[in-house]
């Protein structure tokens, strides 16, 4: 009998304990977090609060991309020696600026002498062959010479003329003027000239080295048309247009921003990265920007007008964003807000219907948040 009484008492105490916990839980859920701040007259005197209503603004969203400094093919020049030869002298150093038609190197080789010799010998033979051709032509017209002899003279004259023209073009390749060449000015040395105004980017030879026709001696860059080549994801391409402005900067000096303009948007999307190339021009070329240098860029994207509020009106609490709406002279309600893009001191409101025509605290919002936290801790 005693055992039954003890078991019953235990069951009763267990039921009462569960009932008590249920009531505590119901009490906790029935009291949500307080979001109303009520200020006393004394607090209103000591607190500076300013309110304003959200207004419609067109804010620019910034698209952040990256890329590198690039040079179009027509502005990157490789200087080679078409016939090969030995480098006799050069003063070129990487970074040096050279003007168009400036001598960049002097080359020498015995084949230059041989080419000039062949040209002058052909020229002498051509003079004789031309006279012989005219003489045989006159004789043939007077039937004093056979057609075969005339045809041989004509063929010899034309062959030498072809050879002379071919050798003339070869001489021009190594910058020798065939019209001014004579037996008195044959040279073993020739000069290479810069085809553009630009900077020396590479020097691949040294004095005394033999270079082949396929070897690149120097590389020059024309800085007038240096590009910024950006990689933009396909989802963002439709937001860009030719003529759009942007600011570029590198990681080593992010405070120095270079203004650019989009001049070309590629229509080809890469298979691996799903990006397209966007080419931009610098408004002012900076000599410190070198081809191959990696750059970041901020592109401003214009959006439609959105309801916006000053950034200082937004407070963060428990990983959410809130603003305080004025309910009365001394009462303010903390209301959750969903934010969009921002520009300058304004930020867009995505759940705009909740805030149209409402007075929102801009200055003093964090003071109200502190007052609310202190109230919860009491």
PDB file of N, CA and C in Angstrom, residues 263-304:
ATOM      1  N   UNK A 263      35.049  50.696 -75.119  1.00  0.00           N
ATOM      2  CA  UNK A 263      35.070  50.930 -76.564  1.00  0.00           C
ATOM      3  C   UNK A 263      34.642  49.692 -77.360  1.00  0.00           C
ATOM      4  N   UNK A 264      34.657  48.512 -76.712  1.00  0.00           N
ATOM      5  CA  UNK A 264      34.319  47.294 -77.444  1.00  0.00           C
ATOM      6  C   UNK A 264      33.877  46.215 -76.463  1.00  0.00           C
ATOM      7  N   UNK A 265      32.771  45.552 -76.780  1.00  0.00           N
ATOM      8  CA  UNK A 265      32.274  44.440 -75.968  1.00  0.00           C
ATOM      9  C   UNK A 265      32.248  43.192 -76.843  1.00  0.00           C
ATOM     10  N   UNK A 266      32.999  42.185 -76.463  1.00  0.00           N
ATOM     11  CA  UNK A 266      33.088  40.955 -77.255  1.00  0.00           C
ATOM     12  C   UNK A 266      31.748  40.230 -77.287  1.00  0.00           C
ATOM     13  N   UNK A 267      31.461  39.612 -78.408  1.00  0.00           N
ATOM     14  CA  UNK A 267      30.237  38.816 -78.561  1.00  0.00           C
ATOM     15  C   UNK A 267      30.497  37.325 -78.362  1.00  0.00           C
ATOM     16  N   UNK A 268      31.723  36.996 -77.933  1.00  0.00           N
ATOM     17  CA  UNK A 268      32.105  35.595 -77.769  1.00  0.00           C
ATOM     18  C   UNK A 268      32.267  35.293 -76.284  1.00  0.00           C
ATOM     19  N   UNK A 269      31.540  34.295 -75.779  1.00  0.00           N
ATOM     20  CA  UNK A 269      31.616  33.887 -74.375  1.00  0.00           C
ATOM     21  C   UNK A 269      32.537  32.681 -74.272  1.00  0.00           C
ATOM     22  N   UNK A 270      33.525  32.758 -73.374  1.00  0.00           N
ATOM     23  CA  UNK A 270      34.455  31.639 -73.204  1.00  0.00           C
ATOM     24  C   UNK A 270      33.736  30.445 -72.604  1.00  0.00           C
ATOM     25  N   UNK A 271      34.150  29.248 -73.004  1.00  0.00           N
ATOM     26  CA  UNK A 271      33.500  28.028 -72.530  1.00  0.00           C
ATOM     27  C   UNK A 271      33.870  27.703 -71.089  1.00  0.00           C
ATOM     28  N   UNK A 272      35.105  28.012 -70.697  1.00  0.00           N
ATOM     29  CA  UNK A 272      35.574  27.619 -69.370  1.00  0.00           C
ATOM     30  C   UNK A 272      35.072  28.556 -68.281  1.00  0.00           C
ATOM     31  N   UNK A 273      35.284  29.851 -68.467  1.00  0.00           N
ATOM     32  CA  UNK A 273      34.958  30.817 -67.420  1.00  0.00           C
ATOM     33  C   UNK A 273      33.602  31.474 -67.609  1.00  0.00           C
ATOM     34  N   UNK A 274      32.988  31.296 -68.767  1.00  0.00           N
ATOM     35  CA  UNK A 274      31.708  31.933 -69.093  1.00  0.00           C
ATOM     36  C   UNK A 274      31.814  33.463 -68.949  1.00  0.00           C
ATOM     37  N   UNK A 275      32.893  33.991 -69.490  1.00  0.00           N
ATOM     38  CA  UNK A 275      33.121  35.431 -69.464  1.00  0.00           C
ATOM     39  C   UNK A 275      33.320  35.954 -70.882  1.00  0.00           C
ATOM     40  N   UNK A 276      33.145  37.252 -71.034  1.00  0.00           N
ATOM     41  CA  UNK A 276      33.400  37.923 -72.316  1.00  0.00           C
ATOM     42  C   UNK A 276      34.417  39.024 -72.080  1.00  0.00           C
ATOM     43  N   UNK A 277      35.176  39.352 -73.123  1.00  0.00           N
ATOM     44  CA  UNK A 277      36.178  40.404 -73.017  1.00  0.00           C
ATOM     45  C   UNK A 277      35.544  41.765 -73.301  1.00  0.00           C
ATOM     46  N   UNK A 278      35.873  42.716 -72.446  1.00  0.00           N
ATOM     47  CA  UNK A 278      35.402  44.091 -72.616  1.00  0.00           C
ATOM     48  C   UNK A 278      36.638  44.986 -72.690  1.00  0.00           C
ATOM     49  N   UNK A 279      36.814  45.682 -73.827  1.00  0.00           N
ATOM     50  CA  UNK A 279      37.987  46.525 -74.036  1.00  0.00           C
ATOM     51  C   UNK A 279      37.651  47.980 -73.699  1.00  0.00           C
ATOM     52  N   UNK A 280      38.579  48.606 -72.983  1.00  0.00           N
ATOM     53  CA  UNK A 280      38.368  49.983 -72.523  1.00  0.00           C
ATOM     54  C   UNK A 280      39.585  50.843 -72.859  1.00  0.00           C
ATOM     55  N   UNK A 281      39.335  52.142 -73.058  1.00  0.00           N
ATOM     56  CA  UNK A 281      40.386  53.120 -73.288  1.00  0.00           C
ATOM     57  C   UNK A 281      40.609  53.939 -72.031  1.00  0.00           C
ATOM     58  N   UNK A 282      41.865  54.248 -71.725  1.00  0.00           N
ATOM     59  CA  UNK A 282      42.170  55.169 -70.639  1.00  0.00           C
ATOM     60  C   UNK A 282      41.997  56.605 -71.131  1.00  0.00           C
ATOM     61  N   UNK A 283      41.378  57.447 -70.315  1.00  0.00           N
ATOM     62  CA  UNK A 283      41.257  58.858 -70.682  1.00  0.00           C
ATOM     63  C   UNK A 283      42.626  59.516 -70.741  1.00  0.00           C
ATOM     64  N   UNK A 284      43.486  59.168 -69.797  1.00  0.00           N
ATOM     65  CA  UNK A 284      44.853  59.669 -69.782  1.00  0.00           C
ATOM     66  C   UNK A 284      45.787  58.502 -69.491  1.00  0.00           C
ATOM     67  N   UNK A 285      46.757  58.288 -70.381  1.00  0.00           N
ATOM     68  CA  UNK A 285      47.673  57.164 -70.204  1.00  0.00           C
ATOM     69  C   UNK A 285      48.668  57.444 -69.087  1.00  0.00           C
ATOM     70  N   UNK A 286      48.841  56.482 -68.209  1.00  0.00           N
ATOM     71  CA  UNK A 286      49.803  56.558 -67.111  1.00  0.00           C
ATOM     72  C   UNK A 286      50.977  55.645 -67.449  1.00  0.00           C
ATOM     73  N   UNK A 287      52.191  56.196 -67.465  1.00  0.00           N
ATOM     74  CA  UNK A 287      53.374  55.429 -67.856  1.00  0.00           C
ATOM     75  C   UNK A 287      53.661  54.266 -66.908  1.00  0.00           C
ATOM     76  N   UNK A 288      53.105  54.338 -65.703  1.00  0.00           N
ATOM     77  CA  UNK A 288      53.346  53.248 -64.749  1.00  0.00           C
ATOM     78  C   UNK A 288      52.495  52.016 -65.051  1.00  0.00           C
ATOM     79  N   UNK A 289      51.510  52.157 -65.932  1.00  0.00           N
ATOM     80  CA  UNK A 289      50.661  51.025 -66.310  1.00  0.00           C
ATOM     81  C   UNK A 289      51.327  50.262 -67.450  1.00  0.00           C
ATOM     82  N   UNK A 290      51.746  49.062 -67.167  1.00  0.00           N
ATOM     83  CA  UNK A 290      52.506  48.276 -68.133  1.00  0.00           C
ATOM     84  C   UNK A 290      51.671  47.117 -68.666  1.00  0.00           C
ATOM     85  N   UNK A 291      51.896  46.728 -69.927  1.00  0.00           N
ATOM     86  CA  UNK A 291      51.165  45.594 -70.494  1.00  0.00           C
ATOM     87  C   UNK A 291      51.323  44.337 -69.651  1.00  0.00           C
ATOM     88  N   UNK A 292      50.206  43.658 -69.426  1.00  0.00           N
ATOM     89  CA  UNK A 292      50.220  42.458 -68.604  1.00  0.00           C
ATOM     90  C   UNK A 292      49.896  42.708 -67.145  1.00  0.00           C
ATOM     91  N   UNK A 293      49.859  43.973 -66.727  1.00  0.00           N
ATOM     92  CA  UNK A 293      49.580  44.304 -65.325  1.00  0.00           C
ATOM     93  C   UNK A 293      48.107  44.044 -65.012  1.00  0.00           C
ATOM     94  N   UNK A 294      47.834  43.369 -63.890  1.00  0.00           N
ATOM     95  CA  UNK A 294      46.461  43.071 -63.490  1.00  0.00           C
ATOM     96  C   UNK A 294      45.812  44.309 -62.874  1.00  0.00           C
ATOM     97  N   UNK A 295      44.523  44.497 -63.207  1.00  0.00           N
ATOM     98  CA  UNK A 295      43.776  45.665 -62.747  1.00  0.00           C
ATOM     99  C   UNK A 295      42.397  45.245 -62.254  1.00  0.00           C
ATOM    100  N   UNK A 296      41.858  46.042 -61.331  1.00  0.00           N
ATOM    101  CA  UNK A 296      40.466  45.928 -60.909  1.00  0.00           C
ATOM    102  C   UNK A 296      39.702  47.112 -61.471  1.00  0.00           C
ATOM    103  N   UNK A 297      38.402  46.967 -61.598  1.00  0.00           N
ATOM    104  CA  UNK A 297      37.599  48.061 -62.156  1.00  0.00           C
ATOM    105  C   UNK A 297      36.226  48.089 -61.510  1.00  0.00           C
ATOM    106  N   UNK A 298      35.717  49.299 -61.308  1.00  0.00           N
ATOM    107  CA  UNK A 298      34.363  49.523 -60.811  1.00  0.00           C
ATOM    108  C   UNK A 298      33.544  50.149 -61.931  1.00  0.00           C
ATOM    109  N   UNK A 299      32.484  49.447 -62.336  1.00  0.00           N
ATOM    110  CA  UNK A 299      31.612  49.938 -63.406  1.00  0.00           C
ATOM    111  C   UNK A 299      30.276  50.328 -62.800  1.00  0.00           C
ATOM    112  N   UNK A 300      29.860  51.562 -63.044  1.00  0.00           N
ATOM    113  CA  UNK A 300      28.588  52.029 -62.498  1.00  0.00           C
ATOM    114  C   UNK A 300      27.438  51.591 -63.405  1.00  0.00           C
ATOM    115  N   UNK A 301      26.457  50.923 -62.806  1.00  0.00           N
ATOM    116  CA  UNK A 301      25.285  50.460 -63.538  1.00  0.00           C
ATOM    117  C   UNK A 301      24.076  51.263 -63.080  1.00  0.00           C
ATOM    118  N   UNK A 302      23.430  51.942 -63.994  1.00  0.00           N
ATOM    119  CA  UNK A 302      22.267  52.765 -63.654  1.00  0.00           C
ATOM    120  C   UNK A 302      21.019  51.884 -63.497  1.00  0.00           C
ATOM    121  N   UNK A 303      20.280  52.105 -62.410  1.00  0.00           N
ATOM    122  CA  UNK A 303      19.043  51.367 -62.165  1.00  0.00           C
ATOM    123  C   UNK A 303      17.853  52.308 -62.224  1.00  0.00           C
ATOM    124  N   UNK A 304      16.653  51.740 -62.138  1.00  0.00           N
ATOM    125  CA  UNK A 304      15.444  52.547 -62.084  1.00  0.00           C
ATOM    126  C   UNK A 304      15.337  53.217 -60.716  1.00  0.00           C
TER     127      UNK A 304
END
